[in-house]
Coordinates of C-alpha atoms and ligand atoms in Angstrom, one line a residue:
Chain A
M1 CA 0.0 0.0 0.0
L2 CA 2.8 2.4 0.9
I3 CA 6.4 2.1 -0.4
V4 CA 9.0 4.6 0.8
K5 CA 12.3 4.4 -1.1
N6 CA 15.6 6.2 -0.1
L7 CA 13.7 9.1 1.4
K8 CA 15.7 12.2 2.3
V9 CA 14.5 15.3 4.1
S10 CA 16.7 18.3 4.9
F11 CA 16.0 21.5 6.8
G12 CA 18.6 23.9 5.6
Q13 CA 22.0 22.4 6.5
I14 CA 20.5 19.7 8.7
D15 CA 19.6 16.3 7.2
A16 CA 16.8 15.1 9.4
I17 CA 16.5 11.9 7.5
K18 CA 19.2 10.7 5.1
D19 CA 18.1 7.3 3.6
V20 CA 14.8 5.8 4.8
S21 CA 13.2 2.9 3.0
F22 CA 10.3 0.8 4.2
E23 CA 7.1 -0.8 3.0
V24 CA 3.6 -1.0 4.6
P25 CA 1.5 -3.8 3.1
E26 CA -2.3 -3.4 3.0
G27 CA -4.1 -4.3 6.1
K28 CA -1.0 -4.6 8.3
I29 CA 0.4 -2.7 11.2
V30 CA 4.0 -1.6 10.6
T31 CA 6.0 0.2 13.3
L32 CA 9.0 2.5 13.1
I33 CA 11.0 2.5 16.3
G34 CA 14.1 4.6 17.1
A35 CA 15.7 6.9 19.6
N36 CA 14.9 10.6 20.0
G37 CA 15.9 12.6 17.0
A38 CA 16.2 9.5 14.8
G39 CA 13.9 10.9 12.3
K40 CA 10.6 9.2 12.9
T41 CA 8.4 12.3 13.0
T42 CA 10.1 13.7 9.9
T43 CA 9.5 10.4 8.1
L44 CA 5.7 10.5 8.8
R45 CA 5.5 14.2 8.0
A46 CA 7.2 13.6 4.6
V47 CA 4.8 10.8 3.8
S48 CA 1.7 12.9 4.6
G49 CA 3.1 15.9 2.8
L50 CA 3.7 18.3 5.7
D51 CA 7.5 18.2 5.1
K52 CA 9.0 18.2 1.6
S53 CA 11.6 15.6 0.7
S54 CA 14.8 16.4 -1.1
G55 CA 15.4 12.9 -2.5
G56 CA 13.8 9.5 -2.8
S57 CA 10.2 8.6 -3.4
V58 CA 6.9 7.8 -1.8
I59 CA 4.5 5.5 -3.6
F60 CA 0.9 5.2 -2.3
K61 CA -1.6 2.7 -3.8
G62 CA 0.7 2.5 -6.8
K63 CA 0.9 6.3 -7.4
N64 CA 4.0 8.4 -6.9
I65 CA 2.9 10.9 -4.3
T66 CA 6.3 12.4 -3.5
N67 CA 6.0 16.0 -2.4
M68 CA 2.3 16.3 -3.1
E69 CA 0.4 18.8 -0.9
A70 CA -0.8 17.4 2.4
H71 CA -4.5 18.4 1.9
Q72 CA -4.5 16.5 -1.4
L73 CA -3.1 13.4 0.2
V74 CA -5.8 13.5 2.8
A75 CA -8.4 13.2 0.0
M76 CA -6.4 10.4 -1.5
G77 CA -6.6 8.4 1.7
I78 CA -3.7 9.3 4.1
S79 CA -4.7 10.1 7.6
H80 CA -2.0 11.4 10.0
V81 CA -2.3 11.8 13.8
P82 CA 0.7 14.1 14.2
E83 CA 3.2 14.4 17.1
G84 CA 1.7 16.5 19.9
R85 CA -1.9 15.8 18.9
K86 CA -2.6 19.2 17.4
I87 CA -6.2 19.5 18.5
F88 CA -7.8 22.9 17.6
P89 CA -7.9 24.4 21.1
T90 CA -10.8 26.8 20.6
L91 CA -12.9 24.6 18.5
T92 CA -15.3 22.3 20.4
V93 CA -14.8 18.6 20.3
R94 CA -17.7 18.3 17.9
E95 CA -16.2 21.0 15.6
N96 CA -12.8 19.2 15.8
L97 CA -14.6 16.1 14.6
D98 CA -16.7 17.8 12.0
I99 CA -13.8 19.6 10.4
A100 CA -12.0 16.2 9.9
G101 CA -14.7 15.5 7.4
W102 CA -13.8 18.6 5.3
T103 CA -12.9 16.7 2.1
I104 CA -16.0 14.4 2.3
K105 CA -18.8 15.8 0.2
D106 CA -21.5 13.5 1.5
K107 CA -22.1 14.7 5.1
T108 CA -24.1 11.7 6.1
I109 CA -20.8 9.7 5.8
V110 CA -19.2 12.2 8.2
K111 CA -22.1 11.8 10.6
H112 CA -21.9 8.0 10.4
R113 CA -18.1 8.1 11.1
I114 CA -18.6 10.4 14.1
E115 CA -21.0 7.8 15.5
E116 CA -18.3 5.2 14.9
V117 CA -15.9 7.4 16.9
F118 CA -18.4 7.6 19.7
E119 CA -18.7 3.8 19.8
L120 CA -14.9 3.2 19.7
L121 CA -14.0 6.1 22.0
P122 CA -17.0 6.7 24.3
R123 CA -15.0 9.2 26.4
I124 CA -15.1 11.6 23.4
K125 CA -18.9 11.6 23.3
E126 CA -19.0 12.7 26.9
R127 CA -16.9 15.7 26.1
I128 CA -18.6 16.7 22.9
N129 CA -19.4 20.4 23.7
Q130 CA -16.1 21.1 25.5
L131 CA -13.4 23.2 23.8
G132 CA -10.6 21.0 22.5
G133 CA -8.0 22.9 24.5
T134 CA -9.7 22.0 27.8
L135 CA -9.4 18.2 27.3
S136 CA -6.9 16.3 29.3
G137 CA -3.8 15.0 27.4
G138 CA -5.3 11.5 27.1
E139 CA -8.6 12.8 25.9
Q140 CA -6.9 15.0 23.3
Q141 CA -5.0 11.9 22.1
M142 CA -8.3 10.1 21.8
L143 CA -9.8 13.0 19.9
A144 CA -6.8 13.2 17.6
V145 CA -7.4 9.5 16.7
G146 CA -11.1 10.2 16.4
R147 CA -10.5 12.9 13.9
A148 CA -8.3 10.5 11.9
I149 CA -11.2 8.0 11.9
V150 CA -13.5 10.7 10.5
T151 CA -11.0 11.6 7.9
G152 CA -11.2 8.0 7.0
G153 CA -7.9 7.3 5.3
D154 CA -6.9 3.9 4.0
I155 CA -3.7 4.3 5.9
L156 CA -3.4 5.8 9.3
L157 CA 0.0 7.3 10.4
L158 CA 0.3 7.5 14.2
D159 CA 3.1 9.5 15.8
E160 CA 3.7 8.4 19.3
P161 CA 0.0 7.9 20.3
S162 CA 1.1 6.7 23.8
M163 CA 3.2 9.8 24.6
G164 CA 2.4 11.3 28.0
L165 CA -0.3 8.8 28.8
A166 CA -0.8 6.9 32.1
P167 CA 0.0 3.2 31.8
V168 CA -3.7 2.2 31.8
L169 CA -4.4 4.6 29.0
V170 CA -1.4 3.3 27.1
D171 CA -2.9 -0.1 27.0
E172 CA -6.3 1.4 26.1
I173 CA -4.9 3.3 23.1
F174 CA -3.0 0.3 21.8
D175 CA -6.2 -1.7 22.0
K176 CA -8.0 1.0 20.0
I177 CA -5.2 0.9 17.4
V178 CA -5.7 -2.8 17.0
A179 CA -9.4 -2.3 16.7
I180 CA -9.0 0.3 14.0
N181 CA -6.7 -2.0 12.1
K182 CA -9.3 -4.9 12.4
R183 CA -11.8 -2.5 10.8
G184 CA -9.6 -2.5 7.7
T185 CA -7.3 0.4 8.1
T186 CA -3.6 -0.1 7.4
I187 CA -1.4 1.4 10.1
L188 CA 2.0 3.0 10.3
L189 CA 2.9 3.5 13.9
V190 CA 5.9 5.4 15.3
E191 CA 6.6 4.7 18.9
Q192 CA 9.1 5.3 21.7
N193 CA 7.3 2.6 23.6
A194 CA 8.9 -0.1 21.5
S195 CA 7.8 -3.1 23.4
E196 CA 4.0 -2.3 23.1
A197 CA 4.5 -1.3 19.4
L198 CA 6.3 -4.5 18.6
H199 CA 3.7 -6.5 20.4
I200 CA 0.8 -5.3 18.1
A201 CA 2.8 -4.8 14.9
D202 CA 3.2 -7.2 12.0
Y203 CA 6.5 -5.7 10.7
A204 CA 9.0 -3.3 12.2
Y205 CA 11.8 -1.1 11.1
V206 CA 14.5 0.5 13.2
L207 CA 15.4 4.1 12.4
E208 CA 18.9 5.2 13.5
V209 CA 20.1 8.8 12.9
G210 CA 18.3 9.2 9.7
Y211 CA 18.7 5.7 8.3
T212 CA 16.5 2.6 8.4
T213 CA 18.7 -0.2 9.6
I214 CA 17.2 -3.4 11.0
S215 CA 13.9 -4.6 9.7
G216 CA 11.7 -7.7 9.7
P217 CA 8.6 -9.3 11.2
A218 CA 7.9 -7.6 14.5
K219 CA 8.3 -10.9 16.5
E220 CA 11.8 -11.3 15.1
I221 CA 12.7 -7.7 15.7
A222 CA 11.5 -8.0 19.3
A223 CA 13.8 -11.0 19.7
D224 CA 16.8 -9.3 18.1
P225 CA 19.5 -8.8 20.7
R226 CA 20.6 -5.5 19.3
V227 CA 17.0 -4.2 19.5
R228 CA 16.5 -5.7 22.9
E229 CA 19.5 -4.0 24.3
A230 CA 18.9 -0.6 22.6
Y231 CA 15.2 -0.1 22.6
L232 CA 13.6 -2.6 25.0
G233 CA 16.0 -2.1 27.9
V234 CA 16.7 -5.8 28.5
Chain B
M1 CA -16.5 75.2 21.2
A2 CA -18.8 72.3 20.5
E3 CA -20.2 70.5 23.4
L4 CA -18.4 67.4 24.5
F5 CA -20.3 64.1 24.6
S6 CA -23.2 65.5 22.8
L7 CA -25.5 63.2 20.8
Q8 CA -24.0 64.7 17.7
Q9 CA -20.5 63.6 18.7
I10 CA -21.8 60.1 19.4
V11 CA -23.4 60.0 16.0
N12 CA -20.3 61.3 14.3
G13 CA -18.2 58.9 16.3
L14 CA -20.3 55.9 15.3
Q15 CA -20.1 56.9 11.7
L16 CA -16.3 57.2 11.8
G17 CA -16.1 54.1 13.8
S18 CA -18.0 52.2 11.2
I19 CA -15.4 53.0 8.6
Y20 CA -12.6 52.1 11.0
A21 CA -14.3 48.9 11.8
L22 CA -14.4 47.7 8.2
I23 CA -10.7 48.5 7.8
A24 CA -9.7 47.1 11.2
L25 CA -11.4 43.7 10.4
G26 CA -9.1 43.2 7.5
Y27 CA -6.0 43.9 9.6
T28 CA -7.2 41.6 12.3
M29 CA -8.3 38.7 10.1
V30 CA -5.1 38.7 8.1
Y31 CA -3.1 38.9 11.3
G32 CA -5.2 36.1 12.8
I33 CA -4.6 33.8 9.9
V34 CA -1.0 34.4 8.9
R35 CA 0.3 36.6 11.8
L36 CA 1.1 39.4 9.3
I37 CA 0.5 43.0 9.9
N38 CA -0.5 44.0 6.4
F39 CA 0.6 47.6 6.2
A40 CA -0.8 47.8 2.7
H41 CA -4.3 47.3 4.0
G42 CA -5.0 51.1 4.3
D43 CA -4.2 51.3 0.6
F44 CA -6.8 48.7 -0.3
Y45 CA -9.2 51.1 1.3
M46 CA -7.9 53.9 -0.9
I47 CA -8.2 51.8 -4.0
G48 CA -11.8 51.0 -2.9
A49 CA -12.5 54.7 -2.9
Y50 CA -11.1 55.2 -6.4
A51 CA -12.9 52.1 -7.6
A52 CA -16.2 53.6 -6.3
Y53 CA -15.3 56.9 -8.0
A54 CA -14.7 55.2 -11.3
A55 CA -17.8 53.1 -11.0
F56 CA -19.9 56.2 -10.3
F57 CA -18.9 57.8 -13.6
L58 CA -19.3 54.5 -15.4
F59 CA -22.8 53.8 -14.2
N60 CA -24.1 57.4 -13.6
A61 CA -24.9 57.6 -17.3
Y62 CA -27.5 54.9 -16.9
I63 CA -28.6 55.2 -13.3
A64 CA -29.5 58.4 -11.4
P65 CA -27.8 59.1 -8.1
G66 CA -29.7 57.2 -5.3
N67 CA -29.7 54.1 -3.3
V68 CA -29.4 51.8 -6.3
L69 CA -26.4 53.5 -7.6
V70 CA -24.8 53.4 -4.1
F71 CA -25.4 49.7 -4.0
I72 CA -23.8 49.1 -7.4
V73 CA -20.8 51.3 -6.6
L74 CA -20.4 49.5 -3.2
I75 CA -20.3 46.2 -5.0
V76 CA -17.6 47.4 -7.4
A77 CA -15.5 48.9 -4.6
M78 CA -15.7 45.6 -2.7
L79 CA -14.8 43.5 -5.8
V80 CA -11.8 45.7 -6.6
G81 CA -10.7 45.8 -3.0
A82 CA -10.9 42.0 -2.8
A83 CA -9.0 41.5 -6.1
V84 CA -6.2 43.8 -5.0
A85 CA -5.9 42.1 -1.6
M86 CA -5.8 38.6 -3.2
L87 CA -3.2 39.7 -5.7
S88 CA -1.0 41.2 -3.0
N89 CA -1.2 38.0 -1.1
K90 CA -0.4 35.9 -4.2
F91 CA 2.5 37.8 -5.5
A92 CA 4.0 39.5 -2.4
Y93 CA 3.1 37.5 0.8
K94 CA 2.6 33.9 -0.3
P95 CA 6.2 33.4 -1.6
L96 CA 7.5 34.6 1.9
R97 CA 5.0 32.6 3.9
Y98 CA 7.5 30.3 5.7
K99 CA 10.4 32.8 5.7
P100 CA 11.2 35.0 8.7
K101 CA 8.4 37.3 9.7
L102 CA 10.5 40.4 9.2
S103 CA 10.6 39.7 5.4
S104 CA 6.8 39.8 5.1
L105 CA 6.6 42.9 7.3
V106 CA 9.1 44.8 5.1
T107 CA 7.4 43.5 2.0
A108 CA 4.0 44.8 3.3
I109 CA 5.5 48.3 3.7
G110 CA 6.9 47.9 0.2
V111 CA 3.5 46.9 -1.2
S112 CA 2.0 49.9 0.5
M113 CA 4.5 52.3 -0.9
F114 CA 4.3 50.7 -4.4
I115 CA 0.5 51.2 -4.5
E116 CA 0.7 54.8 -3.3
Y117 CA 3.5 55.9 -5.6
F118 CA 2.0 54.0 -8.5
F119 CA -1.4 55.7 -8.1
S120 CA 0.3 59.1 -7.7
A121 CA 2.3 58.6 -10.9
F122 CA -0.4 57.0 -12.9
P123 CA -1.8 59.8 -15.0
P124 CA -5.6 59.0 -14.8
I125 CA -5.3 59.1 -11.1
G126 CA -2.4 61.5 -10.2
P127 CA -1.3 62.8 -6.9
S128 CA -3.8 65.6 -6.3
P129 CA -7.0 65.2 -4.3
R130 CA -10.3 64.8 -6.1
G131 CA -13.8 65.6 -4.9
F132 CA -16.0 62.6 -4.5
P133 CA -19.2 62.7 -6.4
E134 CA -22.6 62.8 -4.8
V135 CA -23.6 59.2 -5.3
L136 CA -26.9 60.0 -3.8
P137 CA -28.6 63.2 -2.8
K138 CA -28.0 64.1 0.8
V139 CA -31.0 64.4 3.1
M140 CA -30.7 65.7 6.6
W141 CA -33.0 64.9 9.6
T142 CA -33.0 66.4 13.0
M143 CA -33.1 63.9 15.8
G144 CA -33.2 65.6 19.2
S145 CA -30.0 67.6 19.5
A146 CA -28.3 65.9 16.6
Q147 CA -28.4 66.3 12.8
V148 CA -28.5 62.9 11.1
S149 CA -28.1 62.5 7.3
N150 CA -28.9 59.5 5.1
Y151 CA -25.2 59.1 4.7
V152 CA -24.9 58.3 8.4
V153 CA -27.6 55.7 8.0
I154 CA -25.8 54.2 5.0
D155 CA -22.5 54.1 6.8
L156 CA -24.0 52.4 9.9
V157 CA -26.2 50.0 8.0
V158 CA -23.5 48.9 5.5
A159 CA -21.0 48.3 8.3
A160 CA -23.5 46.5 10.5
A161 CA -24.7 44.3 7.6
L162 CA -21.2 43.3 6.6
M163 CA -20.1 42.7 10.2
T164 CA -23.1 40.6 10.9
G165 CA -22.5 38.6 7.8
L166 CA -18.9 38.1 8.7
T167 CA -19.7 37.0 12.3
L168 CA -22.2 34.4 11.0
L169 CA -19.7 33.2 8.4
V170 CA -16.9 32.8 10.9
Q171 CA -19.0 31.3 13.7
K172 CA -21.5 29.2 11.9
S173 CA -20.4 28.1 8.5
P174 CA -18.0 25.3 7.7
L175 CA -15.8 27.8 5.8
G176 CA -15.6 29.9 9.0
R177 CA -14.7 26.8 11.0
A178 CA -11.9 26.1 8.5
M179 CA -10.7 29.7 8.9
R180 CA -10.6 29.3 12.6
A181 CA -8.8 26.0 12.3
V182 CA -6.2 27.5 9.9
S183 CA -5.6 30.4 12.3
Q184 CA -4.9 27.9 15.2
D185 CA -2.8 25.3 13.6
K186 CA -1.8 25.2 9.9
D187 CA -0.3 21.7 9.9
A188 CA -3.4 20.2 11.7
A189 CA -5.7 22.0 9.2
K190 CA -3.8 20.5 6.3
L191 CA -4.2 17.1 7.9
M192 CA -7.9 17.7 7.9
G193 CA -7.7 18.1 4.2
I194 CA -8.1 21.9 4.2
N195 CA -6.4 23.8 1.4
V196 CA -4.6 26.2 3.8
E197 CA -3.5 28.6 1.0
G198 CA -7.0 28.7 -0.3
I199 CA -8.4 29.7 3.1
I200 CA -5.7 32.4 3.5
S201 CA -6.5 33.7 0.0
F202 CA -10.2 33.8 1.0
T203 CA -9.3 35.7 4.1
F204 CA -7.5 38.3 2.1
L205 CA -10.5 38.5 -0.2
I206 CA -12.9 39.3 2.7
G207 CA -10.5 41.8 4.2
G208 CA -10.0 43.5 0.9
A209 CA -13.7 43.6 0.2
F210 CA -14.4 45.2 3.5
A211 CA -11.6 47.8 3.0
G212 CA -13.1 48.5 -0.4
A213 CA -16.5 49.1 1.2
A214 CA -14.9 51.4 3.7
G215 CA -13.3 53.3 0.8
L216 CA -16.7 54.0 -0.7
L217 CA -18.2 55.0 2.7
A218 CA -15.3 57.3 3.4
G219 CA -15.7 58.9 -0.1
L220 CA -19.3 59.5 0.5
T221 CA -18.9 60.9 4.0
Y222 CA -15.6 62.9 3.7
P223 CA -15.8 63.6 -0.1
R224 CA -12.1 64.1 -0.9
I225 CA -10.0 61.2 -2.2
M226 CA -6.3 61.0 -2.9
P227 CA -3.6 58.3 -3.2
Y228 CA -2.3 58.8 0.3
M229 CA -5.7 58.9 2.0
G230 CA -5.2 55.3 3.3
I231 CA -2.2 56.0 5.4
L232 CA -3.8 57.6 8.5
P233 CA -7.1 55.7 8.6
G234 CA -5.1 52.5 8.0
L235 CA -2.9 53.3 10.9
K236 CA -5.8 54.2 13.1
A237 CA -7.8 51.1 12.2
F238 CA -4.7 49.1 13.0
I239 CA -4.5 50.7 16.4
A240 CA -8.2 50.0 16.8
A241 CA -7.5 46.3 16.1
V242 CA -4.7 46.3 18.6
L243 CA -7.0 48.0 21.1
G244 CA -9.6 45.3 20.7
G245 CA -7.0 42.6 20.7
I246 CA -5.3 41.9 17.4
G247 CA -6.6 38.7 15.7
N248 CA -10.0 39.0 17.5
I249 CA -12.9 39.9 15.3
P250 CA -15.4 41.3 17.9
G251 CA -12.4 43.1 19.3
A252 CA -11.7 44.9 16.1
M253 CA -15.3 46.1 15.9
L254 CA -15.3 47.3 19.5
G255 CA -11.9 48.9 19.2
A256 CA -12.9 50.7 16.0
Y257 CA -16.1 52.2 17.6
I258 CA -14.2 53.3 20.7
M259 CA -11.6 54.9 18.4
G260 CA -14.3 56.6 16.3
I261 CA -16.0 58.1 19.4
A262 CA -12.7 59.0 21.0
E263 CA -11.5 60.8 17.9
T264 CA -14.7 62.8 17.3
T265 CA -14.9 63.7 20.9
A266 CA -11.3 64.8 21.1
N267 CA -11.8 66.7 17.8
A268 CA -14.6 68.7 19.3
Y269 CA -12.2 69.7 22.0
N270 CA -9.2 70.4 19.8
S271 CA -8.5 69.3 16.3
L272 CA -4.9 68.5 17.0
L273 CA -5.9 66.3 19.9
G274 CA -8.3 64.6 17.6
E275 CA -5.5 63.7 15.2
G276 CA -3.3 62.5 18.1
I277 CA -5.8 60.6 20.2
A278 CA -5.2 57.3 18.3
F279 CA -1.6 57.3 19.3
V280 CA -2.4 58.1 22.9
I281 CA -4.7 55.1 22.8
L282 CA -1.9 52.9 21.3
I283 CA 0.6 53.9 24.0
L284 CA -2.0 53.3 26.7
V285 CA -3.0 49.9 25.4
L286 CA 0.7 48.8 25.0
L287 CA 1.4 50.0 28.6
V288 CA -1.8 48.7 30.3
R289 CA -3.1 45.8 28.4
P290 CA -0.9 44.8 25.4
T291 CA -3.2 41.9 24.5
G292 CA -6.0 44.4 23.9
I293 CA -9.5 44.5 25.4
L294 CA -10.7 41.1 24.2
G295 CA -7.4 39.6 23.4
E296 CA -6.2 36.6 25.4
K297 CA -3.5 34.1 24.7
T298 CA -6.1 31.4 24.0
A299 CA -8.6 33.5 22.0
D300 CA -9.3 32.6 18.4
K301 CA -6.8 34.5 16.4
I302 CA -9.2 35.2 13.6
Ligands
ATP1 N1 11.9 21.8 11.2 C1 13.1 21.4 11.5 N2 14.2 22.2 11.4 C2 15.4 21.7 11.7 N3 15.7 20.5 12.2 C3 14.7 19.7 12.3 C4 13.3 20.0 12.0 N4 12.5 19.0 12.3 C5 13.3 18.0 12.7 N5 14.6 18.4 12.7 C6 15.7 17.6 13.1 O1 15.7 16.3 12.5 C7 16.0 15.3 13.3 C8 14.9 14.2 13.4 O2 13.8 14.8 14.1 P1 12.5 14.0 14.3 O3 11.5 14.9 14.9 O4 12.1 13.4 13.0 O5 12.9 12.9 15.3 P2 12.1 11.8 16.1 O6 12.6 10.5 15.7 O7 10.6 12.0 15.8 O8 12.4 12.1 17.6 P3 11.5 12.0 18.9 O9 11.4 10.6 19.3 O10 12.2 12.9 19.9 O11 10.1 12.6 18.5 C9 16.3 15.9 14.7 O12 17.7 16.0 14.8 C10 15.7 17.2 14.6 O13 16.4 18.2 15.4
MG2 MG1 9.0 12.5 17.0

């Protein structure tokens, strides 16, 4: 579904990612793990069009989408829950969800998807008239995922969905990710919490200072001694 | 000396405030959405006045001065103001969008000077002031201690109608919701599928149209137009926007009416004070409440 080849992104003199290649097959969960500053966020932003690449290519559903505009990619089926959630603080929860249906002409579909969000994330429904900025961190994370469900992409890019969450909530959010995947959405997951990510993923790639290094089925990666030492702390 | 705080001063103040409000809204919306103080905005207002002037002579051959002609001339002024604002955005501001803020600010001053000098040098317009035609016959009424003309009514009604429309658009429509989203977080807005540049362009369009409308109202009310007429009202409207809380739409309206009333009141006392009161207000706001009356850190910056 998604093929990234030799991707490179630079900010002025700084090369944020130098040579990143990976594939996300349809219906699977693929995770990118790596230390702080390895280039995980930049990789996702380049895929969704928020950052422009200076080399390499991104192929989505057979089309070359390298450096297309982010809003066009949303319409093509890429949903991205960015690092730091990026909820609209002075829009209500409902407005945050409604606006995620911006590209969808048929508003009954939007309504239907918002109902799905309520079912999957009942906590969001309780907060529907509250301003986005007044939600707790965990609720904001749920809302960010909820918005992506309304956007309704074929692939969902998730940037550290467990960041800043209490352990119970971490389990909850990973359960939701699996549930969304079971509904038919392909998932590309970036995580610091490598053990949980490897647990739910089918495939994994390790990102080190701008390069993809180790890769393979998630179970094998979880058992790899180099990964165990560097990312799993065992 | 005229009486301070008379009904007449209030009427005059509301009339001037209406014109400031229409200009201030453009400043505040553009600031809200791209954090740019568009110093060329006062010139869009000037262009609106000239567009109204041209439209008058174009249509006067077919339509007699009156409310219909005012309406047509208003539409032309708004369309021209909108077009100029969108073009400035496209050619001057958009290429610098993700460059340091100072570049855009300097560019805005450049755009402003370009428009002013171009208009002065352009023979059909030229540097000297022109009388603005009577787009409709003036009628005066006496209301208590005040004299009210149909021009006052037009100024107040046009401003109120446009401001109501804008408020509904921003608060109630999907497009307005998208404008608010873009003003809060451009990356997040893109990820919702919003064409951020399209929304920015639309914001310039509205701001320019409002400035154009203000140009017509000013031409009617203070019937003398010239290429530099936008500088002072532009500055005062900007101060009004700062007074209300830059980026905040109701704030710009409130600030503009306070400014209008303060100016006419000060004018009645001493005309020099009238000219200077805006700057006194600016200094006071910056000292006492730099965020403006309605401005808060978390407020919608649109
Ligand atoms: N806009 C930018 N300008 C300059 N440098 C940047 C920019 N964005 C990212 N970088 C740099 O690129 C590198 C990769 O950053 P990135 O945010 O992709 O890392 P990450 O793997 O997501 O890290 P973390 O786990 O801390 O979120 C870092 O060295 C970062 O400082
Ligand atoms: Mg990151």
